[in-house]
Amino acid sequence: MTSPATPVATTILAIDTATPAVTAGIVRRTDGAIDVLAERVTVDARAHAEQLTPNVLAAIADAGLTVTDLDAVVVGCGPGPFTGLRVGMATAAAYGHALDIPVHGVCSLDAIGVDTAGDVLVVTDARRREVYWARYRDGDRIAGPAVDKPADVPTDAQAVAGSPEHTVLFELPRQPAMYPTAAGLVRVVADWSAEPAPLIPLYLRRPDAKPQQVERR
């Protein structure tokens, strides 16, 4: 008689800095089942660099683990502001390199959309009086991501989710999902068995900072 195979558990560090929520969590994934062991979230659009590492270390400690217990990292790659994305993706890459573990990049809007139901528009702050948006049907993305002024975003969805300051701009019923969660980030990784693709930030437009041009004499 063959004994059943022992379920394989993977301990994952989940990070997102694409929104004002500085998110770090420890998630255990066992044969597709997801268990959030710990999560730290600080909502402060100006404190990504200051808060991310403390949140990561606190989440690891809350889970009763050490960094050497991590098997993989997943990070939100936006869309989001240049500085915020750079902090999260650089941190994720550093953990991956130091621990020699895979780093999976995902769309941050997907990590919100996966926690919605029905036909839902997800929006986050793009600054310049614009929003990043994507549309989901039962958690699967069917349009976007894109960046537009709120008046130019298609609004024939059944509901809206995402940034509280921007969902109010749309005359749609609101769903509770606001920011990427550790569980949401892990759930939207397409294939855990595949070699992760290189991390590519989803800026959707040029960063605000521009190199200075050297004046020719």
JSON list of N, CA and C in Angstrom, two decimals, residues 16-88:
[
{"chain": "A", "resi": 16, "resn": "ASP", "atom": "N", "xyz": [4.60, 44.70, -0.90]},
{"chain": "A", "resi": 16, "resn": "ASP", "atom": "CA", "xyz": [4.05, 45.63, -1.89]},
{"chain": "A", "resi": 16, "resn": "ASP", "atom": "C", "xyz": [4.21, 47.06, -1.39]},
{"chain": "A", "resi": 17, "resn": "THR", "atom": "N", "xyz": [4.69, 47.93, -2.29]},
{"chain": "A", "resi": 17, "resn": "THR", "atom": "CA", "xyz": [4.84, 49.36, -1.99]},
{"chain": "A", "resi": 17, "resn": "THR", "atom": "C", "xyz": [4.31, 50.21, -3.15]},
{"chain": "A", "resi": 18, "resn": "ALA", "atom": "N", "xyz": [3.35, 49.66, -3.91]},
{"chain": "A", "resi": 18, "resn": "ALA", "atom": "CA", "xyz": [2.82, 50.38, -5.07]},
{"chain": "A", "resi": 18, "resn": "ALA", "atom": "C", "xyz": [1.75, 51.38, -4.71]},
{"chain": "A", "resi": 19, "resn": "THR", "atom": "N", "xyz": [1.24, 51.31, -3.48]},
{"chain": "A", "resi": 19, "resn": "THR", "atom": "CA", "xyz": [0.19, 52.21, -3.00]},
{"chain": "A", "resi": 19, "resn": "THR", "atom": "C", "xyz": [0.67, 52.84, -1.70]},
{"chain": "A", "resi": 20, "resn": "PRO", "atom": "N", "xyz": [-0.12, 53.70, -1.06]},
{"chain": "A", "resi": 20, "resn": "PRO", "atom": "CA", "xyz": [0.29, 54.22, 0.25]},
{"chain": "A", "resi": 20, "resn": "PRO", "atom": "C", "xyz": [0.44, 53.15, 1.32]},
{"chain": "A", "resi": 21, "resn": "ALA", "atom": "N", "xyz": [-0.09, 51.94, 1.09]},
{"chain": "A", "resi": 21, "resn": "ALA", "atom": "CA", "xyz": [0.05, 50.86, 2.07]},
{"chain": "A", "resi": 21, "resn": "ALA", "atom": "C", "xyz": [1.40, 50.16, 1.89]},
{"chain": "A", "resi": 22, "resn": "VAL", "atom": "N", "xyz": [2.23, 50.24, 2.91]},
{"chain": "A", "resi": 22, "resn": "VAL", "atom": "CA", "xyz": [3.53, 49.56, 2.90]},
{"chain": "A", "resi": 22, "resn": "VAL", "atom": "C", "xyz": [3.30, 48.18, 3.51]},
{"chain": "A", "resi": 23, "resn": "THR", "atom": "N", "xyz": [3.23, 47.17, 2.66]},
{"chain": "A", "resi": 23, "resn": "THR", "atom": "CA", "xyz": [2.77, 45.84, 3.08]},
{"chain": "A", "resi": 23, "resn": "THR", "atom": "C", "xyz": [3.90, 44.84, 3.08]},
{"chain": "A", "resi": 24, "resn": "ALA", "atom": "N", "xyz": [3.99, 44.07, 4.18]},
{"chain": "A", "resi": 24, "resn": "ALA", "atom": "CA", "xyz": [4.91, 42.94, 4.27]},
{"chain": "A", "resi": 24, "resn": "ALA", "atom": "C", "xyz": [4.21, 41.83, 5.03]},
{"chain": "A", "resi": 25, "resn": "GLY", "atom": "N", "xyz": [4.25, 40.63, 4.48]},
{"chain": "A", "resi": 25, "resn": "GLY", "atom": "CA", "xyz": [3.59, 39.52, 5.14]},
{"chain": "A", "resi": 25, "resn": "GLY", "atom": "C", "xyz": [4.32, 38.22, 4.92]},
{"chain": "A", "resi": 26, "resn": "ILE", "atom": "N", "xyz": [4.06, 37.27, 5.79]},
{"chain": "A", "resi": 26, "resn": "ILE", "atom": "CA", "xyz": [4.61, 35.93, 5.67]},
{"chain": "A", "resi": 26, "resn": "ILE", "atom": "C", "xyz": [3.44, 34.98, 5.42]},
{"chain": "A", "resi": 27, "resn": "VAL", "atom": "N", "xyz": [3.52, 34.28, 4.30]},
{"chain": "A", "resi": 27, "resn": "VAL", "atom": "CA", "xyz": [2.44, 33.41, 3.87]},
{"chain": "A", "resi": 27, "resn": "VAL", "atom": "C", "xyz": [2.98, 32.00, 3.69]},
{"chain": "A", "resi": 28, "resn": "ARG", "atom": "N", "xyz": [2.25, 31.03, 4.22]},
{"chain": "A", "resi": 28, "resn": "ARG", "atom": "CA", "xyz": [2.61, 29.63, 3.98]},
{"chain": "A", "resi": 28, "resn": "ARG", "atom": "C", "xyz": [1.66, 29.04, 2.95]},
{"chain": "A", "resi": 29, "resn": "ARG", "atom": "N", "xyz": [2.21, 28.52, 1.89]},
{"chain": "A", "resi": 29, "resn": "ARG", "atom": "CA", "xyz": [1.42, 27.93, 0.81]},
{"chain": "A", "resi": 29, "resn": "ARG", "atom": "C", "xyz": [1.65, 26.43, 0.80]},
{"chain": "A", "resi": 30, "resn": "THR", "atom": "N", "xyz": [0.57, 25.67, 0.99]},
{"chain": "A", "resi": 30, "resn": "THR", "atom": "CA", "xyz": [0.66, 24.22, 1.06]},
{"chain": "A", "resi": 30, "resn": "THR", "atom": "C", "xyz": [-0.28, 23.61, 0.04]},
{"chain": "A", "resi": 31, "resn": "ASP", "atom": "N", "xyz": [0.27, 23.06, -1.03]},
{"chain": "A", "resi": 31, "resn": "ASP", "atom": "CA", "xyz": [-0.54, 22.47, -2.11]},
{"chain": "A", "resi": 31, "resn": "ASP", "atom": "C", "xyz": [-1.67, 23.39, -2.56]},
{"chain": "A", "resi": 32, "resn": "GLY", "atom": "N", "xyz": [-1.35, 24.67, -2.71]},
{"chain": "A", "resi": 32, "resn": "GLY", "atom": "CA", "xyz": [-2.33, 25.65, -3.18]},
{"chain": "A", "resi": 32, "resn": "GLY", "atom": "C", "xyz": [-3.11, 26.33, -2.09]},
{"chain": "A", "resi": 33, "resn": "ALA", "atom": "N", "xyz": [-3.17, 25.76, -0.89]},
{"chain": "A", "resi": 33, "resn": "ALA", "atom": "CA", "xyz": [-3.85, 26.41, 0.23]},
{"chain": "A", "resi": 33, "resn": "ALA", "atom": "C", "xyz": [-2.95, 27.48, 0.82]},
{"chain": "A", "resi": 34, "resn": "ILE", "atom": "N", "xyz": [-3.55, 28.62, 1.18]},
{"chain": "A", "resi": 34, "resn": "ILE", "atom": "CA", "xyz": [-2.77, 29.77, 1.63]},
{"chain": "A", "resi": 34, "resn": "ILE", "atom": "C", "xyz": [-3.11, 30.10, 3.08]},
{"chain": "A", "resi": 35, "resn": "ASP", "atom": "N", "xyz": [-2.08, 30.25, 3.90]},
{"chain": "A", "resi": 35, "resn": "ASP", "atom": "CA", "xyz": [-2.24, 30.60, 5.31]},
{"chain": "A", "resi": 35, "resn": "ASP", "atom": "C", "xyz": [-1.34, 31.79, 5.61]},
{"chain": "A", "resi": 36, "resn": "VAL", "atom": "N", "xyz": [-1.93, 32.91, 6.00]},
{"chain": "A", "resi": 36, "resn": "VAL", "atom": "CA", "xyz": [-1.16, 34.11, 6.35]},
{"chain": "A", "resi": 36, "resn": "VAL", "atom": "C", "xyz": [-0.68, 33.96, 7.79]},
{"chain": "A", "resi": 37, "resn": "LEU", "atom": "N", "xyz": [0.62, 33.81, 7.96]},
{"chain": "A", "resi": 37, "resn": "LEU", "atom": "CA", "xyz": [1.20, 33.64, 9.30]},
{"chain": "A", "resi": 37, "resn": "LEU", "atom": "C", "xyz": [1.35, 34.97, 10.02]},
{"chain": "A", "resi": 38, "resn": "ALA", "atom": "N", "xyz": [1.63, 36.04, 9.28]},
{"chain": "A", "resi": 38, "resn": "ALA", "atom": "CA", "xyz": [1.80, 37.37, 9.89]},
{"chain": "A", "resi": 38, "resn": "ALA", "atom": "C", "xyz": [1.76, 38.40, 8.78]},
{"chain": "A", "resi": 39, "resn": "GLU", "atom": "N", "xyz": [1.30, 39.60, 9.14]},
{"chain": "A", "resi": 39, "resn": "GLU", "atom": "CA", "xyz": [1.25, 40.69, 8.16]},
{"chain": "A", "resi": 39, "resn": "GLU", "atom": "C", "xyz": [1.37, 42.02, 8.88]},
{"chain": "A", "resi": 40, "resn": "ARG", "atom": "N", "xyz": [2.20, 42.88, 8.35]},
{"chain": "A", "resi": 40, "resn": "ARG", "atom": "CA", "xyz": [2.35, 44.24, 8.86]},
{"chain": "A", "resi": 40, "resn": "ARG", "atom": "C", "xyz": [2.06, 45.23, 7.74]},
{"chain": "A", "resi": 41, "resn": "VAL", "atom": "N", "xyz": [1.19, 46.19, 7.99]},
{"chain": "A", "resi": 41, "resn": "VAL", "atom": "CA", "xyz": [0.82, 47.18, 6.98]},
{"chain": "A", "resi": 41, "resn": "VAL", "atom": "C", "xyz": [0.87, 48.57, 7.61]},
{"chain": "A", "resi": 42, "resn": "THR", "atom": "N", "xyz": [1.58, 49.48, 6.97]},
{"chain": "A", "resi": 42, "resn": "THR", "atom": "CA", "xyz": [1.61, 50.88, 7.39]},
{"chain": "A", "resi": 42, "resn": "THR", "atom": "C", "xyz": [1.12, 51.72, 6.23]},
{"chain": "A", "resi": 43, "resn": "VAL", "atom": "N", "xyz": [0.06, 52.50, 6.45]},
{"chain": "A", "resi": 43, "resn": "VAL", "atom": "CA", "xyz": [-0.48, 53.33, 5.38]},
{"chain": "A", "resi": 43, "resn": "VAL", "atom": "C", "xyz": [0.13, 54.72, 5.49]},
{"chain": "A", "resi": 44, "resn": "ASP", "atom": "N", "xyz": [1.11, 54.97, 4.64]},
{"chain": "A", "resi": 44, "resn": "ASP", "atom": "CA", "xyz": [1.81, 56.25, 4.63]},
{"chain": "A", "resi": 44, "resn": "ASP", "atom": "C", "xyz": [2.53, 56.39, 3.29]},
{"chain": "A", "resi": 45, "resn": "ALA", "atom": "N", "xyz": [2.01, 57.23, 2.42]},
{"chain": "A", "resi": 45, "resn": "ALA", "atom": "CA", "xyz": [2.54, 57.35, 1.06]},
{"chain": "A", "resi": 45, "resn": "ALA", "atom": "C", "xyz": [3.97, 57.89, 1.03]},
{"chain": "A", "resi": 46, "resn": "ARG", "atom": "N", "xyz": [4.43, 58.47, 2.14]},
{"chain": "A", "resi": 46, "resn": "ARG", "atom": "CA", "xyz": [5.77, 59.07, 2.16]},
{"chain": "A", "resi": 46, "resn": "ARG", "atom": "C", "xyz": [6.77, 58.28, 3.00]},
{"chain": "A", "resi": 47, "resn": "ALA", "atom": "N", "xyz": [6.40, 57.06, 3.39]},
{"chain": "A", "resi": 47, "resn": "ALA", "atom": "CA", "xyz": [7.27, 56.33, 4.31]},
{"chain": "A", "resi": 47, "resn": "ALA", "atom": "C", "xyz": [7.62, 54.93, 3.82]},
{"chain": "A", "resi": 48, "resn": "HIS", "atom": "N", "xyz": [7.61, 54.74, 2.51]},
{"chain": "A", "resi": 48, "resn": "HIS", "atom": "CA", "xyz": [7.94, 53.41, 2.00]},
{"chain": "A", "resi": 48, "resn": "HIS", "atom": "C", "xyz": [9.34, 52.97, 2.44]},
{"chain": "A", "resi": 49, "resn": "ALA", "atom": "N", "xyz": [10.31, 53.82, 2.24]},
{"chain": "A", "resi": 49, "resn": "ALA", "atom": "CA", "xyz": [11.69, 53.46, 2.55]},
{"chain": "A", "resi": 49, "resn": "ALA", "atom": "C", "xyz": [11.89, 53.26, 4.05]},
{"chain": "A", "resi": 50, "resn": "GLU", "atom": "N", "xyz": [11.22, 54.09, 4.86]},
{"chain": "A", "resi": 50, "resn": "GLU", "atom": "CA", "xyz": [11.40, 54.01, 6.31]},
{"chain": "A", "resi": 50, "resn": "GLU", "atom": "C", "xyz": [10.66, 52.82, 6.92]},
{"chain": "A", "resi": 51, "resn": "GLN", "atom": "N", "xyz": [9.53, 52.43, 6.35]},
{"chain": "A", "resi": 51, "resn": "GLN", "atom": "CA", "xyz": [8.67, 51.45, 6.99]},
{"chain": "A", "resi": 51, "resn": "GLN", "atom": "C", "xyz": [8.82, 50.03, 6.45]},
{"chain": "A", "resi": 52, "resn": "LEU", "atom": "N", "xyz": [9.31, 49.86, 5.22]},
{"chain": "A", "resi": 52, "resn": "LEU", "atom": "CA", "xyz": [9.27, 48.52, 4.65]},
{"chain": "A", "resi": 52, "resn": "LEU", "atom": "C", "xyz": [10.13, 47.52, 5.41]},
{"chain": "A", "resi": 53, "resn": "THR", "atom": "N", "xyz": [11.39, 47.83, 5.62]},
{"chain": "A", "resi": 53, "resn": "THR", "atom": "CA", "xyz": [12.26, 46.87, 6.31]},
{"chain": "A", "resi": 53, "resn": "THR", "atom": "C", "xyz": [11.77, 46.57, 7.72]},
{"chain": "A", "resi": 54, "resn": "PRO", "atom": "N", "xyz": [11.39, 47.57, 8.54]},
{"chain": "A", "resi": 54, "resn": "PRO", "atom": "CA", "xyz": [10.81, 47.24, 9.85]},
{"chain": "A", "resi": 54, "resn": "PRO", "atom": "C", "xyz": [9.57, 46.35, 9.74]},
{"chain": "A", "resi": 55, "resn": "ASN", "atom": "N", "xyz": [8.73, 46.59, 8.74]},
{"chain": "A", "resi": 55, "resn": "ASN", "atom": "CA", "xyz": [7.54, 45.77, 8.59]},
{"chain": "A", "resi": 55, "resn": "ASN", "atom": "C", "xyz": [7.90, 44.33, 8.20]},
{"chain": "A", "resi": 56, "resn": "VAL", "atom": "N", "xyz": [8.89, 44.17, 7.33]},
{"chain": "A", "resi": 56, "resn": "VAL", "atom": "CA", "xyz": [9.34, 42.83, 6.95]},
{"chain": "A", "resi": 56, "resn": "VAL", "atom": "C", "xyz": [9.87, 42.08, 8.16]},
{"chain": "A", "resi": 57, "resn": "LEU", "atom": "N", "xyz": [10.77, 42.72, 8.90]},
{"chain": "A", "resi": 57, "resn": "LEU", "atom": "CA", "xyz": [11.38, 42.05, 10.06]},
{"chain": "A", "resi": 57, "resn": "LEU", "atom": "C", "xyz": [10.34, 41.74, 11.14]},
{"chain": "A", "resi": 58, "resn": "ALA", "atom": "N", "xyz": [9.39, 42.66, 11.32]},
{"chain": "A", "resi": 58, "resn": "ALA", "atom": "CA", "xyz": [8.33, 42.42, 12.32]},
{"chain": "A", "resi": 58, "resn": "ALA", "atom": "C", "xyz": [7.44, 41.27, 11.90]},
{"chain": "A", "resi": 59, "resn": "ALA", "atom": "N", "xyz": [7.10, 41.19, 10.62]},
{"chain": "A", "resi": 59, "resn": "ALA", "atom": "CA", "xyz": [6.26, 40.10, 10.15]},
{"chain": "A", "resi": 59, "resn": "ALA", "atom": "C", "xyz": [6.97, 38.75, 10.31]},
{"chain": "A", "resi": 60, "resn": "ILE", "atom": "N", "xyz": [8.25, 38.71, 10.00]},
{"chain": "A", "resi": 60, "resn": "ILE", "atom": "CA", "xyz": [9.01, 37.47, 10.18]},
{"chain": "A", "resi": 60, "resn": "ILE", "atom": "C", "xyz": [9.03, 37.07, 11.65]},
{"chain": "A", "resi": 61, "resn": "ALA", "atom": "N", "xyz": [9.27, 38.04, 12.54]},
{"chain": "A", "resi": 61, "resn": "ALA", "atom": "CA", "xyz": [9.28, 37.75, 13.97]},
{"chain": "A", "resi": 61, "resn": "ALA", "atom": "C", "xyz": [7.90, 37.32, 14.46]},
{"chain": "A", "resi": 62, "resn": "ASP", "atom": "N", "xyz": [6.85, 38.01, 13.99]},
{"chain": "A", "resi": 62, "resn": "ASP", "atom": "CA", "xyz": [5.48, 37.65, 14.39]},
{"chain": "A", "resi": 62, "resn": "ASP", "atom": "C", "xyz": [5.14, 36.22, 13.99]},
{"chain": "A", "resi": 63, "resn": "ALA", "atom": "N", "xyz": [5.70, 35.78, 12.87]},
{"chain": "A", "resi": 63, "resn": "ALA", "atom": "CA", "xyz": [5.44, 34.41, 12.40]},
{"chain": "A", "resi": 63, "resn": "ALA", "atom": "C", "xyz": [6.28, 33.38, 13.14]},
{"chain": "A", "resi": 64, "resn": "GLY", "atom": "N", "xyz": [7.19, 33.84, 14.00]},
{"chain": "A", "resi": 64, "resn": "GLY", "atom": "CA", "xyz": [8.06, 32.92, 14.73]},
{"chain": "A", "resi": 64, "resn": "GLY", "atom": "C", "xyz": [9.12, 32.28, 13.87]},
{"chain": "A", "resi": 65, "resn": "LEU", "atom": "N", "xyz": [9.57, 33.00, 12.84]},
{"chain": "A", "resi": 65, "resn": "LEU", "atom": "CA", "xyz": [10.53, 32.48, 11.88]},
{"chain": "A", "resi": 65, "resn": "LEU", "atom": "C", "xyz": [11.77, 33.36, 11.83]},
{"chain": "A", "resi": 66, "resn": "THR", "atom": "N", "xyz": [12.73, 32.95, 11.02]},
{"chain": "A", "resi": 66, "resn": "THR", "atom": "CA", "xyz": [13.88, 33.78, 10.70]},
{"chain": "A", "resi": 66, "resn": "THR", "atom": "C", "xyz": [13.95, 33.89, 9.18]},
{"chain": "A", "resi": 67, "resn": "VAL", "atom": "N", "xyz": [14.80, 34.79, 8.69]},
{"chain": "A", "resi": 67, "resn": "VAL", "atom": "CA", "xyz": [14.88, 34.98, 7.25]},
{"chain": "A", "resi": 67, "resn": "VAL", "atom": "C", "xyz": [15.31, 33.71, 6.52]},
{"chain": "A", "resi": 68, "resn": "THR", "atom": "N", "xyz": [16.06, 32.85, 7.20]},
{"chain": "A", "resi": 68, "resn": "THR", "atom": "CA", "xyz": [16.53, 31.62, 6.55]},
{"chain": "A", "resi": 68, "resn": "THR", "atom": "C", "xyz": [15.40, 30.61, 6.34]},
{"chain": "A", "resi": 69, "resn": "ASP", "atom": "N", "xyz": [14.23, 30.86, 6.93]},
{"chain": "A", "resi": 69, "resn": "ASP", "atom": "CA", "xyz": [13.09, 29.97, 6.73]},
{"chain": "A", "resi": 69, "resn": "ASP", "atom": "C", "xyz": [12.32, 30.30, 5.45]},
{"chain": "A", "resi": 70, "resn": "LEU", "atom": "N", "xyz": [12.66, 31.40, 4.80]},
{"chain": "A", "resi": 70, "resn": "LEU", "atom": "CA", "xyz": [11.94, 31.82, 3.60]},
{"chain": "A", "resi": 70, "resn": "LEU", "atom": "C", "xyz": [12.34, 30.97, 2.39]},
{"chain": "A", "resi": 71, "resn": "ASP", "atom": "N", "xyz": [11.33, 30.61, 1.61]},
{"chain": "A", "resi": 71, "resn": "ASP", "atom": "CA", "xyz": [11.56, 29.81, 0.40]},
{"chain": "A", "resi": 71, "resn": "ASP", "atom": "C", "xyz": [11.40, 30.62, -0.88]},
{"chain": "A", "resi": 72, "resn": "ALA", "atom": "N", "xyz": [10.70, 31.76, -0.81]},
{"chain": "A", "resi": 72, "resn": "ALA", "atom": "CA", "xyz": [10.44, 32.56, -2.00]},
{"chain": "A", "resi": 72, "resn": "ALA", "atom": "C", "xyz": [9.98, 33.94, -1.57]},
{"chain": "A", "resi": 73, "resn": "VAL", "atom": "N", "xyz": [10.02, 34.87, -2.52]},
{"chain": "A", "resi": 73, "resn": "VAL", "atom": "CA", "xyz": [9.53, 36.24, -2.32]},
{"chain": "A", "resi": 73, "resn": "VAL", "atom": "C", "xyz": [8.57, 36.56, -3.45]},
{"chain": "A", "resi": 74, "resn": "VAL", "atom": "N", "xyz": [7.49, 37.26, -3.14]},
{"chain": "A", "resi": 74, "resn": "VAL", "atom": "CA", "xyz": [6.61, 37.80, -4.17]},
{"chain": "A", "resi": 74, "resn": "VAL", "atom": "C", "xyz": [6.48, 39.30, -3.91]},
{"chain": "A", "resi": 75, "resn": "VAL", "atom": "N", "xyz": [6.55, 40.09, -4.97]},
{"chain": "A", "resi": 75, "resn": "VAL", "atom": "CA", "xyz": [6.52, 41.54, -4.81]},
{"chain": "A", "resi": 75, "resn": "VAL", "atom": "C", "xyz": [5.59, 42.16, -5.84]},
{"chain": "A", "resi": 76, "resn": "GLY", "atom": "N", "xyz": [4.84, 43.16, -5.41]},
{"chain": "A", "resi": 76, "resn": "GLY", "atom": "CA", "xyz": [4.02, 43.92, -6.33]},
{"chain": "A", "resi": 76, "resn": "GLY", "atom": "C", "xyz": [4.87, 44.85, -7.17]},
{"chain": "A", "resi": 77, "resn": "CYS", "atom": "N", "xyz": [4.70, 44.79, -8.50]},
{"chain": "A", "resi": 77, "resn": "CYS", "atom": "CA", "xyz": [5.51, 45.59, -9.42]},
{"chain": "A", "resi": 77, "resn": "CYS", "atom": "C", "xyz": [4.73, 46.77, -9.98]},
{"chain": "A", "resi": 78, "resn": "GLY", "atom": "N", "xyz": [3.65, 47.14, -9.33]},
{"chain": "A", "resi": 78, "resn": "GLY", "atom": "CA", "xyz": [2.87, 48.27, -9.77]},
{"chain": "A", "resi": 78, "resn": "GLY", "atom": "C", "xyz": [1.65, 47.87, -10.56]},
{"chain": "A", "resi": 79, "resn": "PRO", "atom": "N", "xyz": [1.05, 48.84, -11.20]},
{"chain": "A", "resi": 79, "resn": "PRO", "atom": "CA", "xyz": [1.53, 50.22, -11.41]},
{"chain": "A", "resi": 79, "resn": "PRO", "atom": "C", "xyz": [1.55, 51.03, -10.12]},
{"chain": "A", "resi": 80, "resn": "GLY", "atom": "N", "xyz": [2.49, 51.96, -10.09]},
{"chain": "A", "resi": 80, "resn": "GLY", "atom": "CA", "xyz": [2.63, 52.80, -8.92]},
{"chain": "A", "resi": 80, "resn": "GLY", "atom": "C", "xyz": [3.70, 53.86, -9.15]},
{"chain": "A", "resi": 81, "resn": "PRO", "atom": "N", "xyz": [3.85, 54.77, -8.19]},
{"chain": "A", "resi": 81, "resn": "PRO", "atom": "CA", "xyz": [4.85, 55.83, -8.30]},
{"chain": "A", "resi": 81, "resn": "PRO", "atom": "C", "xyz": [6.27, 55.26, -8.34]},
{"chain": "A", "resi": 82, "resn": "PHE", "atom": "N", "xyz": [7.14, 55.95, -9.03]},
{"chain": "A", "resi": 82, "resn": "PHE", "atom": "CA", "xyz": [8.51, 55.48, -9.26]},
{"chain": "A", "resi": 82, "resn": "PHE", "atom": "C", "xyz": [9.22, 55.16, -7.95]},
{"chain": "A", "resi": 83, "resn": "THR", "atom": "N", "xyz": [9.21, 56.08, -7.00]},
{"chain": "A", "resi": 83, "resn": "THR", "atom": "CA", "xyz": [9.97, 55.89, -5.76]},
{"chain": "A", "resi": 83, "resn": "THR", "atom": "C", "xyz": [9.44, 54.72, -4.95]},
{"chain": "A", "resi": 84, "resn": "GLY", "atom": "N", "xyz": [8.13, 54.63, -4.80]},
{"chain": "A", "resi": 84, "resn": "GLY", "atom": "CA", "xyz": [7.55, 53.54, -4.03]},
{"chain": "A", "resi": 84, "resn": "GLY", "atom": "C", "xyz": [7.87, 52.18, -4.61]},
{"chain": "A", "resi": 85, "resn": "LEU", "atom": "N", "xyz": [7.71, 52.05, -5.91]},
{"chain": "A", "resi": 85, "resn": "LEU", "atom": "CA", "xyz": [8.01, 50.77, -6.56]},
{"chain": "A", "resi": 85, "resn": "LEU", "atom": "C", "xyz": [9.47, 50.39, -6.40]},
{"chain": "A", "resi": 86, "resn": "ARG", "atom": "N", "xyz": [10.34, 51.36, -6.54]},
{"chain": "A", "resi": 86, "resn": "ARG", "atom": "CA", "xyz": [11.78, 51.08, -6.45]},
{"chain": "A", "resi": 86, "resn": "ARG", "atom": "C", "xyz": [12.14, 50.51, -5.08]},
{"chain": "A", "resi": 87, "resn": "VAL", "atom": "N", "xyz": [11.54, 51.04, -4.03]},
{"chain": "A", "resi": 87, "resn": "VAL", "atom": "CA", "xyz": [11.82, 50.56, -2.67]},
{"chain": "A", "resi": 87, "resn": "VAL", "atom": "C", "xyz": [11.41, 49.10, -2.52]},
{"chain": "A", "resi": 88, "resn": "GLY", "atom": "N", "xyz": [10.18, 48.78, -2.91]},
{"chain": "A", "resi": 88, "resn": "GLY", "atom": "CA", "xyz": [9.70, 47.43, -2.73]},
{"chain": "A", "resi": 88, "resn": "GLY", "atom": "C", "xyz": [10.42, 46.41, -3.59]}
]
